PDB file of C-alpha atoms in Angstrom:
ATOM      1  CA  MET A 277       7.271  29.730 -28.960  1.00  0.00           C
ATOM      2  CA  THR A 278       6.295  26.101 -29.469  1.00  0.00           C
ATOM      3  CA  THR A 279       3.470  24.550 -27.450  1.00  0.00           C
ATOM      4  CA  HIS A 280       3.131  20.807 -26.815  1.00  0.00           C
ATOM      5  CA  ARG A 281       0.753  18.558 -24.939  1.00  0.00           C
ATOM      6  CA  LEU A 282       2.072  16.773 -21.860  1.00  0.00           C
ATOM      7  CA  GLY A 283       2.555  13.530 -23.798  1.00  0.00           C
ATOM      8  CA  ASP A 284       3.935  15.132 -26.985  1.00  0.00           C
ATOM      9  CA  ALA A 285       7.054  16.674 -25.433  1.00  0.00           C
ATOM     10  CA  PRO A 286       8.245  14.949 -22.260  1.00  0.00           C
ATOM     11  CA  SER A 287      10.501  17.811 -21.242  1.00  0.00           C
ATOM     12  CA  TYR A 288      11.401  21.400 -21.785  1.00  0.00           C
ATOM     13  CA  ASP A 289      14.314  22.151 -24.087  1.00  0.00           C
ATOM     14  CA  GLY A 290      17.812  21.836 -22.621  1.00  0.00           C
ATOM     15  CA  LYS A 291      18.426  25.578 -22.357  1.00  0.00           C
ATOM     16  CA  THR A 292      15.157  26.151 -20.469  1.00  0.00           C
ATOM     17  CA  ILE A 293      16.036  23.355 -18.047  1.00  0.00           C
ATOM     18  CA  ALA A 294      19.595  24.651 -17.551  1.00  0.00           C
ATOM     19  CA  LEU A 295      18.372  28.219 -16.960  1.00  0.00           C
ATOM     20  CA  HIS A 296      15.758  26.973 -14.467  1.00  0.00           C
ATOM     21  CA  TRP A 297      18.177  24.936 -12.354  1.00  0.00           C
ATOM     22  CA  LEU A 298      20.919  27.588 -12.512  1.00  0.00           C
ATOM     23  CA  THR A 299      18.369  30.102 -11.231  1.00  0.00           C
ATOM     24  CA  VAL A 300      17.422  27.723  -8.407  1.00  0.00           C
ATOM     25  CA  LEU A 301      21.080  27.249  -7.428  1.00  0.00           C
ATOM     26  CA  LEU A 302      21.804  30.973  -7.504  1.00  0.00           C
ATOM     27  CA  VAL A 303      18.703  31.914  -5.508  1.00  0.00           C
ATOM     28  CA  VAL A 304      19.397  29.328  -2.801  1.00  0.00           C
ATOM     29  CA  GLY A 305      23.122  30.157  -2.786  1.00  0.00           C
ATOM     30  CA  GLN A 306      22.397  33.870  -2.533  1.00  0.00           C
ATOM     31  CA  TRP A 307      19.954  33.347   0.326  1.00  0.00           C
ATOM     32  CA  LEU A 308      22.417  31.171   2.250  1.00  0.00           C
ATOM     33  CA  GLY A 309      25.331  33.474   1.428  1.00  0.00           C
ATOM     34  CA  ALA A 310      23.437  36.533   2.638  1.00  0.00           C
ATOM     35  CA  HIS A 311      22.952  34.876   6.013  1.00  0.00           C
ATOM     36  CA  ALA A 312      26.636  33.948   6.206  1.00  0.00           C
ATOM     37  CA  ILE A 313      28.003  37.459   5.566  1.00  0.00           C
ATOM     38  CA  ASP A 314      27.649  38.541   9.187  1.00  0.00           C
ATOM     39  CA  TRP A 315      29.484  35.435  10.405  1.00  0.00           C
ATOM     40  CA  PHE A 316      32.694  37.118   9.284  1.00  0.00           C
ATOM     41  CA  PRO A 317      34.410  39.828  11.307  1.00  0.00           C
ATOM     42  CA  ARG A 318      34.213  43.383  10.002  1.00  0.00           C
ATOM     43  CA  GLY A 319      36.969  44.022   7.518  1.00  0.00           C
ATOM     44  CA  VAL A 320      38.338  42.318   4.434  1.00  0.00           C
ATOM     45  CA  LEU A 321      36.572  38.950   4.837  1.00  0.00           C
ATOM     46  CA  ARG A 322      33.148  40.512   5.342  1.00  0.00           C
ATOM     47  CA  THR A 323      33.760  42.920   2.452  1.00  0.00           C
ATOM     48  CA  ASP A 324      34.748  39.998   0.223  1.00  0.00           C
ATOM     49  CA  MET A 325      31.681  37.965   1.223  1.00  0.00           C
ATOM     50  CA  ARG A 326      29.386  40.932   0.567  1.00  0.00           C
ATOM     51  CA  SER A 327      31.209  41.527  -2.729  1.00  0.00           C
ATOM     52  CA  LEU A 328      30.574  37.913  -3.764  1.00  0.00           C
ATOM     53  CA  HIS A 329      26.914  38.363  -2.855  1.00  0.00           C
ATOM     54  CA  ILE A 330      26.710  41.491  -5.037  1.00  0.00           C
ATOM     55  CA  VAL A 331      28.550  39.866  -7.958  1.00  0.00           C
ATOM     56  CA  PHE A 332      26.366  36.739  -7.870  1.00  0.00           C
ATOM     57  CA  GLY A 333      23.271  38.948  -7.488  1.00  0.00           C
ATOM     58  CA  SER A 334      24.342  40.840 -10.614  1.00  0.00           C
ATOM     59  CA  PHE A 335      24.842  37.516 -12.395  1.00  0.00           C
ATOM     60  CA  LEU A 336      21.346  36.488 -11.285  1.00  0.00           C
ATOM     61  CA  ALA A 337      19.989  39.715 -12.834  1.00  0.00           C
ATOM     62  CA  VAL A 338      21.610  38.838 -16.169  1.00  0.00           C
ATOM     63  CA  LEU A 339      20.394  35.244 -15.884  1.00  0.00           C
ATOM     64  CA  ILE A 340      16.787  36.317 -15.300  1.00  0.00           C
ATOM     65  CA  VAL A 341      16.881  38.628 -18.326  1.00  0.00           C
ATOM     66  CA  ALA A 342      18.332  35.788 -20.428  1.00  0.00           C
ATOM     67  CA  ARG A 343      15.753  33.355 -19.066  1.00  0.00           C
ATOM     68  CA  LEU A 344      12.829  35.643 -19.835  1.00  0.00           C
ATOM     69  CA  ALA A 345      14.181  36.443 -23.299  1.00  0.00           C
ATOM     70  CA  TRP A 346      14.601  32.719 -24.026  1.00  0.00           C
ATOM     71  CA  ARG A 347      11.162  31.901 -22.666  1.00  0.00           C
ATOM     72  CA  TRP A 348       9.465  34.593 -24.758  1.00  0.00           C
ATOM     73  CA  THR A 349      11.304  33.783 -27.976  1.00  0.00           C
ATOM     74  CA  ARG A 350      12.630  30.271 -28.521  1.00  0.00           C
ATOM     75  CA  GLY A 351      11.975  28.324 -25.320  1.00  0.00           C
ATOM     76  CA  ARG A 352       9.576  25.404 -25.466  1.00  0.00           C
ATOM     77  CA  ALA A 353       6.256  26.062 -23.740  1.00  0.00           C
ATOM     78  CA  LEU A 354       4.334  23.032 -22.557  1.00  0.00           C
ATOM     79  CA  LEU A 355       0.615  22.976 -21.948  1.00  0.00           C
ATOM     80  CA  SER A 356      -0.530  22.872 -18.355  1.00  0.00           C
ATOM     81  CA  PRO A 357      -2.085  19.585 -17.275  1.00  0.00           C
ATOM     82  CA  ASP A 358      -4.334  21.629 -14.997  1.00  0.00           C
ATOM     83  CA  HIS A 359      -7.572  23.425 -15.782  1.00  0.00           C
ATOM     84  CA  GLY A 360      -9.554  26.183 -14.144  1.00  0.00           C
ATOM     85  CA  ALA A 361      -8.411  27.352 -10.728  1.00  0.00           C
ATOM     86  CA  LEU A 362      -5.327  25.082 -10.626  1.00  0.00           C
ATOM     87  CA  LYS A 363      -4.132  26.394 -13.986  1.00  0.00           C
ATOM     88  CA  LEU A 364      -4.646  29.971 -12.805  1.00  0.00           C
ATOM     89  CA  ALA A 365      -2.850  29.236  -9.523  1.00  0.00           C
ATOM     90  CA  ALA A 366       0.123  27.771 -11.418  1.00  0.00           C
ATOM     91  CA  ALA A 367       0.314  30.847 -13.666  1.00  0.00           C
ATOM     92  CA  ILE A 368       0.157  33.167 -10.653  1.00  0.00           C
ATOM     93  CA  VAL A 369       2.906  31.246  -8.824  1.00  0.00           C
ATOM     94  CA  HIS A 370       5.202  31.347 -11.874  1.00  0.00           C
ATOM     95  CA  ALA A 371       4.594  35.072 -12.394  1.00  0.00           C
ATOM     96  CA  LEU A 372       5.109  35.736  -8.689  1.00  0.00           C
ATOM     97  CA  LEU A 373       8.418  33.862  -8.718  1.00  0.00           C
ATOM     98  CA  TYR A 374       9.701  35.979 -11.607  1.00  0.00           C
ATOM     99  CA  LEU A 375       8.420  39.184  -9.991  1.00  0.00           C
ATOM    100  CA  LEU A 376       9.984  38.350  -6.632  1.00  0.00           C
ATOM    101  CA  VAL A 377      13.364  37.457  -8.145  1.00  0.00           C
ATOM    102  CA  VAL A 378      13.416  40.681 -10.185  1.00  0.00           C
ATOM    103  CA  ALA A 379      12.352  42.732  -7.136  1.00  0.00           C
ATOM    104  CA  THR A 380      14.889  41.050  -4.859  1.00  0.00           C
ATOM    105  CA  VAL A 381      17.745  41.568  -7.299  1.00  0.00           C
ATOM    106  CA  GLY A 382      16.707  45.182  -7.916  1.00  0.00           C
ATOM    107  CA  LEU A 383      16.453  45.906  -4.204  1.00  0.00           C
ATOM    108  CA  GLY A 384      19.801  44.192  -3.604  1.00  0.00           C
ATOM    109  CA  LEU A 385      21.542  46.309  -6.214  1.00  0.00           C
ATOM    110  CA  LEU A 386      19.870  49.441  -4.824  1.00  0.00           C
ATOM    111  CA  ASN A 387      21.008  48.366  -1.362  1.00  0.00           C
ATOM    112  CA  ALA A 388      24.632  48.146  -2.539  1.00  0.00           C
ATOM    113  CA  TRP A 389      24.421  51.685  -3.942  1.00  0.00           C
ATOM    114  CA  VAL A 390      22.632  53.110  -0.886  1.00  0.00           C
ATOM    115  CA  ARG A 391      25.376  51.675   1.345  1.00  0.00           C
ATOM    116  CA  GLY A 392      28.146  52.636  -1.063  1.00  0.00           C
ATOM    117  CA  ASP A 393      29.603  49.132  -0.897  1.00  0.00           C
ATOM    118  CA  SER A 394      33.169  48.267  -1.778  1.00  0.00           C
ATOM    119  CA  LEU A 395      33.687  45.426  -4.249  1.00  0.00           C
ATOM    120  CA  PHE A 396      36.640  43.362  -3.028  1.00  0.00           C
ATOM    121  CA  GLY A 397      38.317  46.583  -1.843  1.00  0.00           C
ATOM    122  CA  LEU A 398      38.995  47.433  -5.508  1.00  0.00           C
ATOM    123  CA  VAL A 399      35.952  49.467  -6.554  1.00  0.00           C
ATOM    124  CA  ASN A 400      33.803  51.630  -4.327  1.00  0.00           C
ATOM    125  CA  LEU A 401      30.244  52.188  -5.421  1.00  0.00           C
ATOM    126  CA  PRO A 402      29.192  55.810  -4.982  1.00  0.00           C
ATOM    127  CA  LYS A 403      27.037  56.070  -1.880  1.00  0.00           C
ATOM    128  CA  LEU A 404      23.572  57.434  -2.485  1.00  0.00           C
ATOM    129  CA  ALA A 405      23.307  60.055   0.256  1.00  0.00           C
ATOM    130  CA  MET A 406      19.555  60.579   0.009  1.00  0.00           C
ATOM    131  CA  GLY A 407      17.873  59.094   3.039  1.00  0.00           C
ATOM    132  CA  GLY A 408      20.973  57.979   4.947  1.00  0.00           C
ATOM    133  CA  LYS A 409      20.647  55.147   7.470  1.00  0.00           C
ATOM    134  CA  ALA A 410      16.832  55.167   7.425  1.00  0.00           C
ATOM    135  CA  LEU A 411      16.780  54.509   3.680  1.00  0.00           C
ATOM    136  CA  ASN A 412      19.518  51.897   4.031  1.00  0.00           C
ATOM    137  CA  ASP A 413      17.554  50.044   6.712  1.00  0.00           C
ATOM    138  CA  GLN A 414      14.321  50.195   4.706  1.00  0.00           C
ATOM    139  CA  VAL A 415      15.889  48.942   1.459  1.00  0.00           C
ATOM    140  CA  GLU A 416      17.768  46.195   3.309  1.00  0.00           C
ATOM    141  CA  HIS A 417      14.550  45.101   5.042  1.00  0.00           C
ATOM    142  CA  LEU A 418      12.585  45.008   1.769  1.00  0.00           C
ATOM    143  CA  HIS A 419      15.413  43.085   0.068  1.00  0.00           C
ATOM    144  CA  ALA A 420      15.404  40.465   2.845  1.00  0.00           C
ATOM    145  CA  LEU A 421      11.600  40.284   2.861  1.00  0.00           C
ATOM    146  CA  ALA A 422      11.473  39.702  -0.909  1.00  0.00           C
ATOM    147  CA  ALA A 423      14.245  37.074  -0.662  1.00  0.00           C
ATOM    148  CA  ASN A 424      12.338  35.202   2.034  1.00  0.00           C
ATOM    149  CA  ALA A 425       9.136  35.428  -0.016  1.00  0.00           C
ATOM    150  CA  ILE A 426      10.944  33.775  -2.941  1.00  0.00           C
ATOM    151  CA  LEU A 427      11.687  30.763  -0.760  1.00  0.00           C
ATOM    152  CA  VAL A 428       8.072  30.500   0.404  1.00  0.00           C
ATOM    153  CA  VAL A 429       6.659  30.723  -3.136  1.00  0.00           C
ATOM    154  CA  ALA A 430       9.380  28.395  -4.492  1.00  0.00           C
ATOM    155  CA  ALA A 431       8.501  25.846  -1.796  1.00  0.00           C
ATOM    156  CA  LEU A 432       4.867  26.049  -2.899  1.00  0.00           C
ATOM    157  CA  HIS A 433       5.993  25.599  -6.531  1.00  0.00           C
ATOM    158  CA  ALA A 434       8.143  22.571  -5.648  1.00  0.00           C
ATOM    159  CA  THR A 435       5.366  21.060  -3.542  1.00  0.00           C
ATOM    160  CA  ALA A 436       2.944  21.377  -6.464  1.00  0.00           C
ATOM    161  CA  ALA A 437       5.471  19.692  -8.787  1.00  0.00           C
ATOM    162  CA  LEU A 438       5.907  16.816  -6.326  1.00  0.00           C
ATOM    163  CA  TRP A 439       2.121  16.538  -5.935  1.00  0.00           C
ATOM    164  CA  HIS A 440       1.798  16.229  -9.700  1.00  0.00           C
ATOM    165  CA  GLN A 441       4.545  13.642  -9.944  1.00  0.00           C
ATOM    166  CA  TYR A 442       3.694  11.422  -6.995  1.00  0.00           C
ATOM    167  CA  TRP A 443      -0.014  11.970  -6.262  1.00  0.00           C
ATOM    168  CA  ARG A 444      -1.489  12.628  -9.687  1.00  0.00           C
ATOM    169  CA  ARG A 445       1.216  10.577 -11.400  1.00  0.00           C
ATOM    170  CA  ASP A 446       0.977  12.698 -14.534  1.00  0.00           C
ATOM    171  CA  GLY A 447       4.741  12.846 -15.156  1.00  0.00           C
ATOM    172  CA  LEU A 448       4.883  16.625 -14.790  1.00  0.00           C
ATOM    173  CA  LEU A 449       8.225  16.611 -12.965  1.00  0.00           C
ATOM    174  CA  ARG A 450       9.853  14.818 -15.914  1.00  0.00           C
ATOM    175  CA  ARG A 451       9.494  18.038 -17.874  1.00  0.00           C
ATOM    176  CA  MET A 452      12.175  19.726 -15.783  1.00  0.00           C
ATOM    177  CA  ILE A 453      14.127  16.611 -14.739  1.00  0.00           C
ATOM    178  CA  PRO A 454      14.700  14.482 -17.860  1.00  0.00           C
ATOM    179  CA  ALA A 455      16.412  11.790 -15.731  1.00  0.00           C
ATOM    180  CA  LEU A 456      12.912  10.900 -14.491  1.00  0.00           C
ATOM    181  CA  ARG A 457      11.717   9.958 -17.991  1.00  0.00           C
ATOM    182  CA  GLY A 458      10.207   6.528 -17.986  1.00  0.00           C
ATOM    183  CA  ARG A 459       9.133   6.848 -14.333  1.00  0.00           C
ATOM    184  CA  SER A 460       5.721   7.875 -13.051  1.00  0.00           C
TER     185      SER A 460
END
């Protein structure tokens, strides 16, 4: 892993940036999609919407593994412009985001198996009978709670990035948005 000072490398490598923004799109899309599932009447449309949610959740699981593997091996690491408590807070927020995404995806996949979901009416996941409706309700609640927590922590993360860019004017946001290069 290569480390650079803020001025030495104005942005992360292209793959890191692409993986970051694809993760953002999938997380937001999954959160919105989850809330839209119940808009559809019971039957084929609702099954298809839930199936899409499961498929994209599975894709998010693969994406997170790829993102972590890239980050730990060949991804460019940039030094934090912060020191002390702010640097620690940034590290905690990043770790919490990864943890919450992994937990949410894991709970979502468990939820699909506990319910015994059908994927597009083509494949039926075996229903885990242990616990019945009580387990289903608990896993579904934890999945939703973790998904909502992602949005709260991500909003904190985005707010900190905007604070860096527009209050401290240290160019931090340019690292993840190369189109901002040359701007303060």
